[in-house]
């Protein structure tokens, strides 16, 4: 993409889709943060899924510049803090990978990674699988080049008990099917520098907690 500096008069004459100004516009005029956005293109439209306290937010756009907020794509009774959704489409089904935790919990380590499915990109999605019962967040699924997929996600399982760099790291595991991991996670990025410290002396025993997401 080429970014050009233009006068205000030139900017007004440009087609809407040819320019943008942050923050991007919503059709109802609201200003939203929509953290952890994941954008998917489907049949010429763009769908943006994002973190939400009570649901997975979803917005739609024809040009990536102006967005319309739709109803929540996923909301599960008794659950909250829906983090970093990732959505794939295959053979008529949309697969959403996300994490959430029990409603009322203030412990982020109760976040667990799950899968929900839908026949429509805007949802509603229905939970189909819980991958783990321990802390697991920020899934991102990519093609492996051989017709399959690999999931990257963050967990404490690799370095959570490390003596020097205790904390959260990024791992990758192959998806045997859309709802099943191979079960052979491999560390991709481990904590290693002071700038990655999330909290000093987190447990009162001198160990700092590192976080990579």
Tab-separated table of C-alpha atoms in Angstrom:
chain	number	residue	atom	x	y	z
A	1	UNK	CA	0.000	0.000	0.000
A	2	UNK	CA	1.312	3.459	-0.902
A	3	UNK	CA	0.611	6.242	1.579
A	4	UNK	CA	0.458	9.760	0.119
A	5	UNK	CA	0.337	13.096	1.907
A	6	UNK	CA	-2.534	15.182	0.544
A	7	UNK	CA	-4.064	18.557	1.161
A	8	UNK	CA	-7.444	18.713	2.895
A	9	UNK	CA	-9.095	19.662	-0.420
A	10	UNK	CA	-7.508	16.725	-2.240
A	11	UNK	CA	-8.554	14.414	0.595
A	12	UNK	CA	-12.214	15.415	0.236
A	13	UNK	CA	-12.195	14.639	-3.504
A	14	UNK	CA	-10.734	11.130	-3.151
A	15	UNK	CA	-13.064	8.101	-3.242
A	16	UNK	CA	-13.891	6.980	0.286
A	17	UNK	CA	-12.141	3.590	-0.041
A	18	UNK	CA	-8.958	5.303	-1.266
A	19	UNK	CA	-8.205	7.047	2.010
A	20	UNK	CA	-8.528	6.530	5.726
A	21	UNK	CA	-7.863	8.332	8.950
A	22	UNK	CA	-7.381	6.635	12.297
A	23	UNK	CA	-9.347	5.806	14.280
A	24	UNK	CA	-11.483	4.134	11.607
A	25	UNK	CA	-15.152	5.025	11.382
A	26	UNK	CA	-18.182	3.095	12.563
A	27	UNK	CA	-21.450	3.675	10.741
A	28	UNK	CA	-23.242	4.629	13.976
A	29	UNK	CA	-20.613	7.259	14.815
A	30	UNK	CA	-19.336	5.428	17.893
A	31	UNK	CA	-15.646	5.255	18.799
A	32	UNK	CA	-14.577	1.758	19.818
A	33	UNK	CA	-11.278	0.196	20.815
A	34	UNK	CA	-11.943	-3.382	19.575
A	35	UNK	CA	-8.695	-4.889	20.942
A	36	UNK	CA	-6.988	-7.946	19.444
A	37	UNK	CA	-8.717	-7.582	16.043
A	38	UNK	CA	-8.750	-10.481	13.593
A	39	UNK	CA	-9.959	-9.632	10.073
A	40	UNK	CA	-11.227	-12.244	7.616
A	41	UNK	CA	-12.351	-11.669	4.034
A	42	UNK	CA	-15.344	-13.722	2.897
A	43	UNK	CA	-17.266	-13.249	-0.355
A	44	UNK	CA	-15.996	-9.733	-0.872
A	45	UNK	CA	-16.724	-8.456	2.640
A	46	UNK	CA	-14.430	-8.057	5.628
A	47	UNK	CA	-15.330	-9.348	9.085
A	48	UNK	CA	-13.467	-8.092	12.140
A	49	UNK	CA	-13.632	-10.167	15.323
A	50	UNK	CA	-12.286	-8.663	18.548
A	51	UNK	CA	-11.892	-9.091	22.287
A	52	UNK	CA	-14.921	-8.245	24.424
A	53	UNK	CA	-15.830	-8.478	28.091
A	54	UNK	CA	-19.252	-10.088	27.543
A	55	UNK	CA	-18.959	-11.430	23.984
A	56	UNK	CA	-16.798	-11.781	20.906
A	57	UNK	CA	-17.409	-8.564	18.997
A	58	UNK	CA	-17.911	-8.659	15.225
A	59	UNK	CA	-18.016	-5.818	12.702
A	60	UNK	CA	-18.349	-5.851	8.912
A	61	UNK	CA	-16.925	-3.625	6.167
A	62	UNK	CA	-16.869	-3.467	2.382
A	63	UNK	CA	-13.701	-1.375	2.180
A	64	UNK	CA	-11.720	-1.828	5.450
A	65	UNK	CA	-12.332	1.862	6.194
A	66	UNK	CA	-15.920	2.194	7.437
A	67	UNK	CA	-17.258	-0.509	9.728
A	68	UNK	CA	-20.684	-1.550	10.979
A	69	UNK	CA	-20.940	-3.262	14.364
A	70	UNK	CA	-23.160	-6.348	14.335
A	71	UNK	CA	-24.603	-8.313	17.231
A	72	UNK	CA	-22.043	-10.317	19.186
A	73	UNK	CA	-20.680	-13.333	17.318
A	74	UNK	CA	-20.408	-15.442	20.484
A	75	UNK	CA	-21.718	-15.110	24.039
A	76	UNK	CA	-21.886	-18.036	26.467
A	77	UNK	CA	-23.985	-17.872	29.671
A	78	UNK	CA	-21.736	-17.891	32.742
A	79	UNK	CA	-18.583	-16.916	30.822
A	80	UNK	CA	-16.840	-13.574	30.262
A	81	UNK	CA	-13.636	-11.899	28.999
A	82	UNK	CA	-13.562	-13.269	25.455
A	83	UNK	CA	-9.983	-12.832	24.255
A	84	UNK	CA	-8.278	-12.666	20.869
A	85	UNK	CA	-10.600	-14.624	18.540
A	86	UNK	CA	-9.280	-16.196	15.324
A	87	UNK	CA	-11.662	-17.449	12.603
A	88	UNK	CA	-11.191	-19.904	9.722
A	89	UNK	CA	-13.611	-20.960	6.991
A	90	UNK	CA	-13.735	-24.437	5.452
A	91	UNK	CA	-16.452	-26.331	3.547
A	92	UNK	CA	-19.377	-24.237	4.742
A	93	UNK	CA	-18.307	-23.942	8.381
A	94	UNK	CA	-16.663	-21.057	10.238
A	95	UNK	CA	-14.312	-22.119	13.024
A	96	UNK	CA	-13.617	-19.626	15.812
A	97	UNK	CA	-10.719	-20.184	18.201
A	98	UNK	CA	-10.910	-18.043	21.346
A	99	UNK	CA	-10.512	-18.073	25.116
A	100	UNK	CA	-12.755	-16.959	27.988
A	101	UNK	CA	-13.145	-17.494	31.724
A	102	UNK	CA	-15.911	-17.932	34.319
A	103	UNK	CA	-18.125	-14.898	34.779
A	104	UNK	CA	-17.155	-12.963	37.893
A	105	UNK	CA	-13.585	-14.270	37.929
A	106	UNK	CA	-10.825	-11.681	38.206
A	107	UNK	CA	-8.078	-14.265	37.623
A	108	UNK	CA	-6.799	-14.118	34.010
A	109	UNK	CA	-5.221	-17.535	34.498
A	110	UNK	CA	-8.690	-19.057	34.314
A	111	UNK	CA	-8.737	-18.206	30.602
A	112	UNK	CA	-8.908	-21.415	28.529
A	113	UNK	CA	-8.717	-21.966	24.783
A	114	UNK	CA	-11.850	-23.242	23.008
A	115	UNK	CA	-13.479	-23.721	19.597
A	116	UNK	CA	-16.886	-22.501	18.417
A	117	UNK	CA	-18.532	-23.033	15.024
A	118	UNK	CA	-21.138	-21.341	12.860
A	119	UNK	CA	-22.628	-21.581	9.378
A	120	UNK	CA	-22.401	-17.781	9.012
A	121	UNK	CA	-19.421	-15.446	9.442
A	122	UNK	CA	-21.367	-13.083	11.707
A	123	UNK	CA	-22.539	-15.966	13.909
A	124	UNK	CA	-24.031	-16.805	16.218
A	125	UNK	CA	-21.257	-19.288	17.028
A	126	UNK	CA	-21.780	-22.307	19.273
A	127	UNK	CA	-19.033	-23.733	21.487
A	128	UNK	CA	-17.931	-27.118	20.190
A	129	UNK	CA	-14.719	-27.964	22.050
A	130	UNK	CA	-12.518	-26.976	24.986
A	131	UNK	CA	-8.890	-27.699	24.179
A	132	UNK	CA	-7.416	-27.233	27.672
A	133	UNK	CA	-8.452	-26.826	31.286
A	134	UNK	CA	-5.383	-24.705	32.053
A	135	UNK	CA	-4.385	-21.173	31.024
A	136	UNK	CA	-4.226	-20.888	27.213
A	137	UNK	CA	-4.889	-17.755	25.156
A	138	UNK	CA	-4.295	-15.857	21.903
A	139	UNK	CA	-4.794	-18.621	19.313
A	140	UNK	CA	-3.705	-17.966	15.756
A	141	UNK	CA	-4.145	-20.680	13.117
A	142	UNK	CA	-2.139	-20.686	9.865
A	143	UNK	CA	-1.823	-23.109	6.908
A	144	UNK	CA	1.157	-25.447	7.180
A	145	UNK	CA	1.807	-25.616	3.418
A	146	UNK	CA	0.760	-29.278	3.173
A	147	UNK	CA	-3.009	-28.875	3.351
A	148	UNK	CA	-3.160	-28.762	7.133
A	149	UNK	CA	-2.993	-26.107	9.831
A	150	UNK	CA	-0.795	-25.146	12.775
A	151	UNK	CA	-2.058	-23.321	15.859
A	152	UNK	CA	0.106	-20.808	17.693
A	153	UNK	CA	-1.027	-19.916	21.202
A	154	UNK	CA	0.262	-18.646	24.553
A	155	UNK	CA	0.540	-20.826	27.642
A	156	UNK	CA	2.401	-21.181	30.928
A	157	UNK	CA	3.088	-24.893	30.412
A	158	UNK	CA	6.549	-24.461	28.854
A	159	UNK	CA	8.161	-21.867	31.114
A	160	UNK	CA	5.646	-21.588	33.961
A	161	UNK	CA	7.996	-23.461	36.294
A	162	UNK	CA	11.264	-22.265	34.787
A	163	UNK	CA	13.763	-21.193	37.460
A	164	UNK	CA	15.081	-18.159	35.583
A	165	UNK	CA	12.404	-16.993	33.116
A	166	UNK	CA	9.166	-18.117	34.711
A	167	UNK	CA	6.071	-17.017	32.796
A	168	UNK	CA	4.036	-17.177	29.618
A	169	UNK	CA	5.498	-18.247	26.272
A	170	UNK	CA	4.280	-18.911	22.718
A	171	UNK	CA	3.998	-22.491	21.455
A	172	UNK	CA	2.797	-24.151	18.245
A	173	UNK	CA	0.983	-27.432	17.699
A	174	UNK	CA	-0.404	-29.081	14.580
A	175	UNK	CA	-4.172	-29.356	14.131
A	176	UNK	CA	-5.031	-32.954	13.268
A	177	UNK	CA	-8.566	-31.737	12.631
A	178	UNK	CA	-10.248	-28.410	13.232
A	179	UNK	CA	-11.234	-29.567	16.714
A	180	UNK	CA	-8.175	-31.638	17.625
A	181	UNK	CA	-4.542	-30.785	18.269
A	182	UNK	CA	-1.767	-33.298	17.740
A	183	UNK	CA	-0.704	-32.830	21.354
A	184	UNK	CA	2.961	-32.127	20.596
A	185	UNK	CA	3.353	-28.407	21.376
A	186	UNK	CA	6.736	-26.895	20.559
A	187	UNK	CA	8.081	-23.721	22.122
A	188	UNK	CA	8.385	-20.964	19.524
A	189	UNK	CA	9.181	-17.870	21.610
A	190	UNK	CA	10.412	-18.075	25.206
A	191	UNK	CA	10.931	-15.187	27.628
A	192	UNK	CA	14.531	-14.034	27.666
A	193	UNK	CA	14.866	-10.283	28.315
A	194	UNK	CA	13.985	-7.870	31.111
A	195	UNK	CA	11.537	-5.929	28.906
A	196	UNK	CA	9.269	-8.999	28.932
A	197	UNK	CA	8.698	-8.885	32.709
A	198	UNK	CA	4.982	-8.570	33.464
A	199	UNK	CA	5.290	-8.377	37.254
A	200	UNK	CA	8.318	-8.273	39.554
A	201	UNK	CA	8.455	-10.728	42.476
A	202	UNK	CA	5.009	-12.042	41.570
A	203	UNK	CA	5.002	-14.868	44.104
A	204	UNK	CA	6.929	-13.179	46.906
A	205	UNK	CA	9.889	-15.536	46.481
A	206	UNK	CA	12.021	-13.267	44.284
A	207	UNK	CA	10.900	-14.652	40.910
A	208	UNK	CA	9.730	-12.177	38.280
A	209	UNK	CA	6.893	-13.195	35.937
A	210	UNK	CA	7.660	-12.882	32.215
A	211	UNK	CA	4.970	-12.735	29.542
A	212	UNK	CA	5.065	-13.188	25.769
A	213	UNK	CA	1.755	-13.274	23.911
